[in-house]
Amino acid sequence: MASRVTAAAAGVAALTALSSGSTFVSPGVAAPSLRGTEGTSAPGAARSPGSGPSGSCAVIGAAGVAALTASAAKKHRGARSAKIVRQQAPPTSAPISVAERMKTDYTSSLPDCPPTVWNADNIDIDNLPPVKETSPLIIDAAELTELKTSSEAEWFAAQRERIMAQLQDHGAIWFRNFESTKDPDGFRAFFESLQLNPCLDPIHTSGLRAMQEKKSAVYDAVNKPSLAKHFVGLHNESTFVKTATYGAFVCFEPASEGGGEFLIADGAKVINDMDKDVLRRVYEDKVRISVSNLDLNFIGALPEDMRQNTADFFQDLIFKVVAPKFEMDLEMVYGADKTSPYRLQAIEHPQSPINTHPVTGQPVWFCNLHNHSRYLRDRRECTVPEVGMTDVYRGDLSNIAYDDVRHINEVCERNIVEVKMKKGDVVLLDNYRVLHGRRTFQGDRNHAVTWFESCGERKASGGDKPDDFMNDLINKTLV
């Protein structure tokens, strides 16, 4: 459940050293909306200052460094955009049975996360369309009399088209009180019955999210004790380059000592609730997200005539040697946060905080500011090292006005719906429309997630995709 990773930032630092030959939230409780009706929520008051993780405090701080140029990324996205749009609509028949789909071993065949579909130009801020339905729609097994005569997997398969249509209308569906989804095999039967096609996490190489069940494409959902005290702010599971189309979060075991509630917010409602002047400013200015900091202050101690060449050397080294290990579109920038002229930050290229849904055309808040803003993260429970601190700037790398950040935070928190998942509960979400997050927790917790590229007939997998080297390395050694 994350979007950039603290551990990945540490990985960047370690890989840099190796490459150069050296050694090296608020306590409010939101009531979930029922049957798609609008829910109420208690926004969180600002917390006392602290450190923050990946995303606004979320443990998802710096997802590492990726050397994908903006022009290459744009070209790659354009080649796949129309295809992704078509993939979101389920076909009318299933060419492969659920039983056959269950036989697939995804260990080595899981396709890469699809490119982000951007359609963010010329959005009319003053005339945003109304939101007719919102999240989540609740489907409760205890209320389904037809389950008495059929298995849950059979019911999911029979209701597939209706469920996917409801997902497009509401943005998220909370499946409650189902028995079959209490273990990985049953969870997989759930998404295979809906003909959802798994893919890699968009930041698979960051290492934040280990694979629980590789053969079934099931990722860990930020359960590690080292991450328990990190508040995960609202975010889409995306980078400028890659975005999963759908996600399914499942609870195998709730936190044994409390907390860890799953959070969602409807991106369409978020922008409709925002002050138009604030929304217009951030839309026109665009945003840039910093995902990692490397403090190379030793450069300042070198003779003056050596400093510039040394700074250039490390900037080029990290961009060419370390960055390609990650799958993002980053620029290496010195001194963006003004703390030190020799702090090298990995920063995404300018992007719109608003996007339009690739199928419905609905404008949505498509920005991880609530999760990545340093100003917000410093006021939440976070214990991330400085290397993993994230931040969000204006497109020209100047600071976003704090009044605007506070307003965006207030609107996001007002739209949070807190989902208290029990064992076997699943939240299926449209990743382009609905943002998600997680509260801190105590004790042991086992939630998992699978990401999907499409729904319907499986597409032939082809082309290059990230391997598991960085994911395994960071999970075994750094997280």
PDB file of C-alpha atoms in Angstrom, residues 324-425:
ATOM      1  CA  PRO A 324      18.114   2.144 -13.950  1.00  0.00           C
ATOM      2  CA  LYS A 325      17.530  -0.368 -11.136  1.00  0.00           C
ATOM      3  CA  PHE A 326      14.252   1.424 -10.417  1.00  0.00           C
ATOM      4  CA  GLU A 327      11.239   2.098 -12.611  1.00  0.00           C
ATOM      5  CA  MET A 328      10.456   5.783 -12.241  1.00  0.00           C
ATOM      6  CA  ASP A 329      11.062   8.982 -14.203  1.00  0.00           C
ATOM      7  CA  LEU A 330      13.528  10.960 -12.101  1.00  0.00           C
ATOM      8  CA  GLU A 331      15.942  13.846 -12.268  1.00  0.00           C
ATOM      9  CA  MET A 332      18.877  14.182  -9.870  1.00  0.00           C
ATOM     10  CA  VAL A 333      18.852  17.690  -8.382  1.00  0.00           C
ATOM     11  CA  TYR A 334      21.212  19.284  -5.852  1.00  0.00           C
ATOM     12  CA  GLY A 335      19.851  21.517  -3.094  1.00  0.00           C
ATOM     13  CA  ALA A 336      16.167  21.602  -4.028  1.00  0.00           C
ATOM     14  CA  ASP A 337      15.025  21.756  -0.391  1.00  0.00           C
ATOM     15  CA  LYS A 338      17.610  24.461   0.454  1.00  0.00           C
ATOM     16  CA  THR A 339      19.030  22.498   3.429  1.00  0.00           C
ATOM     17  CA  SER A 340      22.420  21.854   1.813  1.00  0.00           C
ATOM     18  CA  PRO A 341      23.992  22.589  -1.570  1.00  0.00           C
ATOM     19  CA  TYR A 342      25.243  18.992  -1.583  1.00  0.00           C
ATOM     20  CA  ARG A 343      21.970  17.212  -0.837  1.00  0.00           C
ATOM     21  CA  LEU A 344      21.221  15.235  -4.002  1.00  0.00           C
ATOM     22  CA  GLN A 345      17.495  14.620  -4.412  1.00  0.00           C
ATOM     23  CA  ALA A 346      15.753  12.220  -6.782  1.00  0.00           C
ATOM     24  CA  ILE A 347      12.757  14.156  -8.102  1.00  0.00           C
ATOM     25  CA  GLU A 348      10.015  13.182 -10.519  1.00  0.00           C
ATOM     26  CA  HIS A 349       9.397  15.432 -13.492  1.00  0.00           C
ATOM     27  CA  PRO A 350       6.518  17.964 -13.437  1.00  0.00           C
ATOM     28  CA  GLN A 351       3.106  16.349 -13.506  1.00  0.00           C
ATOM     29  CA  SER A 352      -0.503  17.367 -13.087  1.00  0.00           C
ATOM     30  CA  PRO A 353      -2.148  16.755  -9.697  1.00  0.00           C
ATOM     31  CA  ILE A 354      -5.419  16.207 -11.587  1.00  0.00           C
ATOM     32  CA  ASN A 355      -6.088  13.548 -14.183  1.00  0.00           C
ATOM     33  CA  THR A 356      -9.200  12.332 -15.961  1.00  0.00           C
ATOM     34  CA  HIS A 357     -10.338   8.765 -15.568  1.00  0.00           C
ATOM     35  CA  PRO A 358      -9.259   6.808 -18.674  1.00  0.00           C
ATOM     36  CA  VAL A 359     -12.714   5.252 -19.147  1.00  0.00           C
ATOM     37  CA  THR A 360     -15.326   7.585 -17.637  1.00  0.00           C
ATOM     38  CA  GLY A 361     -13.528  10.891 -18.297  1.00  0.00           C
ATOM     39  CA  GLN A 362     -14.335  12.020 -14.739  1.00  0.00           C
ATOM     40  CA  PRO A 363     -11.713  14.510 -13.436  1.00  0.00           C
ATOM     41  CA  VAL A 364     -10.030  13.140 -10.303  1.00  0.00           C
ATOM     42  CA  TRP A 365      -7.414  14.161  -7.746  1.00  0.00           C
ATOM     43  CA  PHE A 366      -4.480  12.021  -8.910  1.00  0.00           C
ATOM     44  CA  CYS A 367      -1.689  13.201  -6.656  1.00  0.00           C
ATOM     45  CA  ASN A 368       0.180  11.725  -3.692  1.00  0.00           C
ATOM     46  CA  LEU A 369       0.686  15.039  -1.899  1.00  0.00           C
ATOM     47  CA  HIS A 370      -1.281  13.901   1.178  1.00  0.00           C
ATOM     48  CA  ASN A 371       1.195  11.043   1.459  1.00  0.00           C
ATOM     49  CA  HIS A 372       4.446  12.703   0.383  1.00  0.00           C
ATOM     50  CA  SER A 373       4.373  16.308   1.607  1.00  0.00           C
ATOM     51  CA  ARG A 374       7.241  16.932   4.044  1.00  0.00           C
ATOM     52  CA  TYR A 375       5.188  19.615   5.782  1.00  0.00           C
ATOM     53  CA  LEU A 376       2.403  17.105   6.510  1.00  0.00           C
ATOM     54  CA  ARG A 377       4.695  14.195   7.203  1.00  0.00           C
ATOM     55  CA  ASP A 378       6.567  16.143   9.876  1.00  0.00           C
ATOM     56  CA  ARG A 379       3.273  16.509  11.725  1.00  0.00           C
ATOM     57  CA  ARG A 380       2.391  12.804  11.744  1.00  0.00           C
ATOM     58  CA  GLU A 381       3.722   9.638  13.336  1.00  0.00           C
ATOM     59  CA  CYS A 382       6.789   8.749  11.315  1.00  0.00           C
ATOM     60  CA  THR A 383      10.221   7.402  12.056  1.00  0.00           C
ATOM     61  CA  VAL A 384      11.890   7.422   8.680  1.00  0.00           C
ATOM     62  CA  PRO A 385      15.565   8.304   8.178  1.00  0.00           C
ATOM     63  CA  GLU A 386      16.365  11.459   6.294  1.00  0.00           C
ATOM     64  CA  VAL A 387      17.430   9.493   3.224  1.00  0.00           C
ATOM     65  CA  GLY A 388      13.832   8.373   2.809  1.00  0.00           C
ATOM     66  CA  MET A 389      12.075  11.683   3.415  1.00  0.00           C
ATOM     67  CA  THR A 390       9.825  12.746   0.559  1.00  0.00           C
ATOM     68  CA  ASP A 391       8.421  16.124  -0.417  1.00  0.00           C
ATOM     69  CA  VAL A 392       6.190  17.774  -3.001  1.00  0.00           C
ATOM     70  CA  TYR A 393       7.131  21.003  -4.805  1.00  0.00           C
ATOM     71  CA  ARG A 394       5.612  23.223  -7.427  1.00  0.00           C
ATOM     72  CA  GLY A 395       6.618  22.447 -10.995  1.00  0.00           C
ATOM     73  CA  ASP A 396       9.455  24.990 -10.817  1.00  0.00           C
ATOM     74  CA  LEU A 397      10.762  23.359  -7.578  1.00  0.00           C
ATOM     75  CA  SER A 398       9.634  26.241  -5.382  1.00  0.00           C
ATOM     76  CA  ASN A 399       7.588  25.458  -2.265  1.00  0.00           C
ATOM     77  CA  ILE A 400       3.834  25.046  -2.424  1.00  0.00           C
ATOM     78  CA  ALA A 401       2.268  27.646  -0.112  1.00  0.00           C
ATOM     79  CA  TYR A 402       1.658  26.103   3.316  1.00  0.00           C
ATOM     80  CA  ASP A 403      -1.876  27.487   3.366  1.00  0.00           C
ATOM     81  CA  ASP A 404      -2.568  25.536   0.172  1.00  0.00           C
ATOM     82  CA  VAL A 405      -0.992  22.374   1.601  1.00  0.00           C
ATOM     83  CA  ARG A 406      -3.100  22.677   4.751  1.00  0.00           C
ATOM     84  CA  HIS A 407      -6.253  23.158   2.685  1.00  0.00           C
ATOM     85  CA  ILE A 408      -5.505  20.125   0.504  1.00  0.00           C
ATOM     86  CA  ASN A 409      -4.836  18.075   3.640  1.00  0.00           C
ATOM     87  CA  GLU A 410      -8.099  19.197   5.244  1.00  0.00           C
ATOM     88  CA  VAL A 411     -10.126  18.297   2.143  1.00  0.00           C
ATOM     89  CA  CYS A 412      -8.413  14.915   1.791  1.00  0.00           C
ATOM     90  CA  GLU A 413      -9.010  14.044   5.439  1.00  0.00           C
ATOM     91  CA  ARG A 414     -12.616  15.182   5.259  1.00  0.00           C
ATOM     92  CA  ASN A 415     -13.144  12.678   2.445  1.00  0.00           C
ATOM     93  CA  ILE A 416     -11.431   9.746   4.161  1.00  0.00           C
ATOM     94  CA  VAL A 417     -13.600   6.700   4.768  1.00  0.00           C
ATOM     95  CA  GLU A 418     -12.092   4.404   7.380  1.00  0.00           C
ATOM     96  CA  VAL A 419     -12.600   0.749   6.525  1.00  0.00           C
ATOM     97  CA  LYS A 420     -12.277  -1.533   9.546  1.00  0.00           C
ATOM     98  CA  MET A 421     -11.574  -4.763   7.735  1.00  0.00           C
ATOM     99  CA  LYS A 422     -12.167  -8.124   9.393  1.00  0.00           C
ATOM    100  CA  LYS A 423     -10.570 -11.399   8.383  1.00  0.00           C
ATOM    101  CA  GLY A 424     -11.673 -12.257   4.845  1.00  0.00           C
ATOM    102  CA  ASP A 425     -12.827  -8.739   3.953  1.00  0.00           C
TER     103      ASP A 425
END
